[in-house]
């Protein structure tokens, strides 16, 4: 079976990218990273990509600033790169930019995001802080398909993390991140095996195997 070609979009420190790289190296996922794309020239994710000999592409958002719809124009540039590298699955990993329909439609049910809460609770920014301030006793992380509603797409996998009395946003975020690094590669592998089927809002996992 040929390996599924992944495109990773990342803006920051890239620890989820690193977890995906590690899972590929350990052969727990049957995929290869075709390209890492960032909107942030200084993202650690790009450094990590290049360190591992992967293609790392920075696309400057300012290049689209004069376009009638700068966000769509930017995503058309992303799409060109994804197509150039023959990407089959797009994974957003700390990508701090809203993706537009141009990209979402081209990769419908082939684009995933990871979010640090149990969606639909605490979408958007600072999810861990939101959970603590709400007084939630359990939070976690979610891998979901990307649709036009931010953090609203069908859920692929979730992992729960109890919130402890002594937690700070930092300690909670660190424990959630451990789970992110575990479940994101799992979701990618399920995709690679063709085991994900979207039915309405539900993602059915065909023959999930041991968790
Ligand atoms: C993660 O917490 C992820 O859930 C959120 O952004 C953060 C990215 O972290 N979408 P990293 O860049 O992968 O380390």
CSV table of C-alpha atoms and ligand atoms in Angstrom, one decimal:
chain,number,residue,atom,x,y,z
A,1,UNK,CA,0.0,0.0,0.0
A,2,UNK,CA,1.4,3.4,-0.9
A,3,UNK,CA,1.9,5.8,2.1
A,4,UNK,CA,-0.7,8.5,2.6
A,5,UNK,CA,0.9,11.8,1.8
A,6,UNK,CA,0.3,14.4,4.5
A,7,UNK,CA,0.5,18.1,4.4
A,8,UNK,CA,0.9,19.7,7.9
A,9,UNK,CA,-0.1,23.3,8.4
A,10,UNK,CA,1.5,24.8,11.6
A,11,UNK,CA,2.2,28.2,13.0
A,12,UNK,CA,4.0,27.6,16.3
A,13,UNK,CA,6.1,25.3,18.3
A,14,UNK,CA,5.1,22.2,16.3
A,15,UNK,CA,4.9,19.6,19.0
A,16,UNK,CA,2.1,17.8,17.3
A,17,UNK,CA,4.1,17.8,14.1
A,18,UNK,CA,6.9,16.2,16.1
A,19,UNK,CA,4.5,13.6,17.4
A,20,UNK,CA,3.4,12.8,13.8
A,21,UNK,CA,7.1,12.6,12.7
A,22,UNK,CA,7.8,10.2,15.6
A,23,UNK,CA,4.8,8.0,14.8
A,24,UNK,CA,6.0,7.8,11.1
A,25,UNK,CA,9.5,6.9,12.2
A,26,UNK,CA,8.1,4.3,14.6
A,27,UNK,CA,5.9,3.0,11.7
A,28,UNK,CA,2.8,3.2,13.8
A,29,UNK,CA,1.3,5.2,11.0
A,30,UNK,CA,1.4,4.4,7.4
A,31,UNK,CA,1.9,7.9,6.1
A,32,UNK,CA,4.6,10.3,5.0
A,33,UNK,CA,4.9,14.0,5.4
A,34,UNK,CA,4.9,15.5,1.9
A,35,UNK,CA,5.2,19.1,3.1
A,36,UNK,CA,5.0,21.4,6.1
A,37,UNK,CA,3.5,24.8,5.5
A,38,UNK,CA,3.5,27.8,7.8
A,39,UNK,CA,2.2,31.3,7.8
A,40,UNK,CA,4.9,32.1,10.4
A,41,UNK,CA,8.4,32.4,9.1
A,42,UNK,CA,9.8,31.9,12.6
A,43,UNK,CA,7.7,28.9,13.6
A,44,UNK,CA,9.6,26.1,15.4
A,45,UNK,CA,7.5,23.8,13.2
A,46,UNK,CA,9.4,24.9,10.1
A,47,UNK,CA,12.7,24.3,11.9
A,48,UNK,CA,11.6,20.8,13.0
A,49,UNK,CA,10.5,20.0,9.4
A,50,UNK,CA,13.9,21.1,8.0
A,51,UNK,CA,15.8,19.3,10.7
A,52,UNK,CA,14.1,16.1,9.6
A,53,UNK,CA,14.8,16.7,6.0
A,54,UNK,CA,11.2,17.5,5.2
A,55,UNK,CA,10.0,20.2,2.8
A,56,UNK,CA,9.2,23.3,4.8
A,57,UNK,CA,7.3,26.1,3.0
A,58,UNK,CA,6.7,29.5,4.4
A,59,UNK,CA,3.9,31.5,2.7
A,60,UNK,CA,3.9,35.1,3.6
A,61,UNK,CA,0.3,36.3,4.4
A,62,UNK,CA,1.4,39.9,3.4
A,63,UNK,CA,1.7,38.8,-0.2
A,64,UNK,CA,-2.1,38.5,-0.4
A,65,UNK,CA,-2.9,41.7,1.6
A,66,UNK,CA,-3.9,43.7,-1.4
A,67,UNK,CA,-6.2,41.0,-2.9
A,68,UNK,CA,-10.0,41.6,-2.7
A,69,UNK,CA,-10.3,38.7,-0.3
A,70,UNK,CA,-6.9,38.2,1.3
A,71,UNK,CA,-7.8,35.1,3.3
A,72,UNK,CA,-9.2,33.2,0.2
A,73,UNK,CA,-6.2,34.4,-1.8
A,74,UNK,CA,-3.8,33.0,0.8
A,75,UNK,CA,-5.6,29.7,0.8
A,76,UNK,CA,-5.4,29.5,-2.9
A,77,UNK,CA,-1.6,29.7,-2.5
A,78,UNK,CA,-1.7,27.0,0.1
A,79,UNK,CA,-3.8,24.9,-2.2
A,80,UNK,CA,-1.2,25.2,-5.0
A,81,UNK,CA,1.5,24.0,-2.7
A,82,UNK,CA,-0.6,21.1,-1.4
A,83,UNK,CA,-1.3,20.1,-5.0
A,84,UNK,CA,2.3,20.5,-6.0
A,85,UNK,CA,3.3,18.0,-3.3
A,86,UNK,CA,0.4,15.7,-4.1
A,87,UNK,CA,-1.0,15.9,-0.6
A,88,UNK,CA,-3.9,13.6,0.2
A,89,UNK,CA,-4.5,14.5,3.9
A,90,UNK,CA,-4.1,17.9,5.4
A,91,UNK,CA,-3.5,18.1,9.2
A,92,UNK,CA,-3.8,21.4,11.0
A,93,UNK,CA,-1.4,21.4,14.0
A,94,UNK,CA,-1.4,24.6,15.9
A,95,UNK,CA,-2.3,26.5,12.7
A,96,UNK,CA,-3.4,29.9,13.9
A,97,UNK,CA,-5.3,31.1,10.9
A,98,UNK,CA,-8.9,30.5,9.9
A,99,UNK,CA,-9.1,28.3,6.8
A,100,UNK,CA,-11.5,29.4,4.1
A,101,UNK,CA,-14.0,27.5,1.9
A,102,UNK,CA,-11.5,27.4,-1.0
A,103,UNK,CA,-9.3,25.0,1.0
A,104,UNK,CA,-12.0,23.3,3.0
A,105,UNK,CA,-13.9,22.2,-0.1
A,106,UNK,CA,-10.9,21.0,-1.9
A,107,UNK,CA,-10.0,18.8,1.0
A,108,UNK,CA,-13.5,17.9,2.3
A,109,UNK,CA,-13.2,15.0,4.8
A,110,UNK,CA,-9.5,15.0,4.1
A,111,UNK,CA,-8.5,17.8,6.5
A,112,UNK,CA,-8.2,17.4,10.2
A,113,UNK,CA,-7.6,19.7,13.2
A,114,UNK,CA,-6.6,19.1,16.8
A,115,UNK,CA,-8.2,21.2,19.5
A,116,UNK,CA,-7.3,21.2,23.2
A,117,UNK,CA,-10.8,20.7,24.7
A,118,UNK,CA,-13.6,18.2,24.5
A,119,UNK,CA,-15.6,19.9,21.7
A,120,UNK,CA,-18.2,21.3,21.4
A,121,UNK,CA,-17.1,22.7,24.8
A,122,UNK,CA,-14.6,25.5,24.8
A,123,UNK,CA,-14.0,26.1,21.1
A,124,UNK,CA,-11.6,28.7,19.6
A,125,UNK,CA,-8.7,30.3,21.6
A,126,UNK,CA,-7.4,29.5,25.1
A,127,UNK,CA,-9.5,26.4,25.4
A,128,UNK,CA,-7.6,25.1,28.5
A,129,UNK,CA,-8.1,28.4,30.3
A,130,UNK,CA,-11.8,28.5,29.3
A,131,UNK,CA,-12.2,25.0,30.8
A,132,UNK,CA,-10.5,25.9,34.1
A,133,UNK,CA,-12.4,29.2,34.4
A,134,UNK,CA,-15.7,27.4,33.8
A,135,UNK,CA,-14.9,25.0,36.6
A,136,UNK,CA,-15.0,21.9,34.4
A,137,UNK,CA,-13.8,18.7,36.1
A,138,UNK,CA,-12.8,17.0,32.9
A,139,UNK,CA,-11.4,18.4,29.7
A,140,UNK,CA,-9.2,16.9,27.0
A,141,UNK,CA,-8.6,17.1,23.3
A,142,UNK,CA,-10.5,16.5,20.1
A,143,UNK,CA,-9.4,15.5,16.6
A,144,UNK,CA,-12.1,16.6,14.1
A,145,UNK,CA,-12.6,17.1,10.4
A,146,UNK,CA,-12.5,20.7,9.3
A,147,UNK,CA,-15.6,22.3,8.1
A,148,UNK,CA,-16.5,26.0,7.7
A,149,UNK,CA,-17.7,26.4,11.3
A,150,UNK,CA,-14.6,26.9,13.4
A,151,UNK,CA,-14.0,23.8,15.6
A,152,UNK,CA,-17.4,22.5,14.6
A,153,UNK,CA,-16.5,19.6,12.2
A,154,UNK,CA,-17.4,16.0,12.8
A,155,UNK,CA,-15.4,14.5,15.7
A,156,UNK,CA,-12.9,11.7,14.9
A,157,UNK,CA,-11.3,11.0,18.3
A,158,UNK,CA,-11.4,12.5,21.7
A,159,UNK,CA,-9.3,11.9,24.9
A,160,UNK,CA,-10.4,13.1,28.3
A,161,UNK,CA,-8.1,14.6,30.9
A,162,UNK,CA,-9.3,15.2,34.5
A,163,UNK,CA,-8.8,18.7,35.9
A,164,UNK,CA,-7.2,18.6,39.3
A,165,UNK,CA,-7.6,21.0,42.2
A,166,UNK,CA,-4.0,22.2,42.0
A,167,UNK,CA,-3.9,22.5,38.2
A,168,UNK,CA,-2.8,25.7,36.5
A,169,UNK,CA,-3.5,26.5,32.8
A,170,UNK,CA,0.1,25.3,32.2
A,171,UNK,CA,-0.1,22.0,34.0
A,172,UNK,CA,-3.5,21.2,32.5
A,173,UNK,CA,-2.2,22.2,29.0
A,174,UNK,CA,0.8,19.9,29.4
A,175,UNK,CA,-1.3,16.9,30.3
A,176,UNK,CA,-3.8,17.6,27.5
A,177,UNK,CA,-0.8,17.9,25.1
A,178,UNK,CA,0.4,14.4,26.0
A,179,UNK,CA,-3.0,13.1,24.9
A,180,UNK,CA,-2.9,15.2,21.7
A,181,UNK,CA,0.4,13.6,20.8
A,182,UNK,CA,-1.2,10.2,21.3
A,183,UNK,CA,-4.5,10.6,19.5
A,184,UNK,CA,-3.5,12.7,16.5
A,185,UNK,CA,-1.3,9.9,15.0
A,186,UNK,CA,-4.2,7.5,15.8
A,187,UNK,CA,-6.6,9.6,13.8
A,188,UNK,CA,-4.2,9.8,10.9
A,189,UNK,CA,-3.7,6.0,10.9
A,190,UNK,CA,-7.5,5.5,10.9
A,191,UNK,CA,-7.6,7.7,7.8
A,192,UNK,CA,-4.7,5.9,6.2
A,193,UNK,CA,-6.5,2.6,6.7
A,194,UNK,CA,-9.7,4.0,5.2
A,195,UNK,CA,-11.6,3.4,8.4
A,196,UNK,CA,-13.3,6.8,8.7
A,197,UNK,CA,-16.7,7.2,7.3
A,198,UNK,CA,-18.7,10.5,7.8
A,199,UNK,CA,-22.4,10.1,8.2
A,200,UNK,CA,-24.0,13.5,8.9
A,201,UNK,CA,-22.3,14.9,12.0
A,202,UNK,CA,-21.0,11.4,13.0
A,203,UNK,CA,-17.7,9.9,12.1
A,204,UNK,CA,-18.1,6.1,12.1
A,205,UNK,CA,-14.9,4.2,12.8
A,206,UNK,CA,-15.0,1.0,10.9
A,207,UNK,CA,-13.4,-1.8,12.8
A,208,UNK,CA,-11.6,0.4,15.4
A,209,UNK,CA,-9.4,-2.3,16.9
A,210,UNK,CA,-7.9,-2.0,20.4
A,211,UNK,CA,-7.6,1.6,21.7
B,1,LIG,C1,-2.2,22.5,20.5
B,1,LIG,O1,-2.6,22.6,21.8
B,1,LIG,C2,-3.4,22.2,19.6
B,1,LIG,O2,-4.4,21.5,20.2
B,1,LIG,C3,-3.8,23.6,19.3
B,1,LIG,O3,-2.7,24.4,19.2
B,1,LIG,C4,-1.6,23.7,19.9
B,1,LIG,C5,-0.5,23.5,19.0
B,1,LIG,O4,0.6,23.0,19.7
B,1,LIG,N1,-4.7,23.6,18.1
B,1,LIG,P1,1.9,22.5,18.8
B,1,LIG,O5,2.3,23.7,17.9
B,1,LIG,O6,1.5,21.3,18.0
B,1,LIG,O7,2.9,22.3,19.9
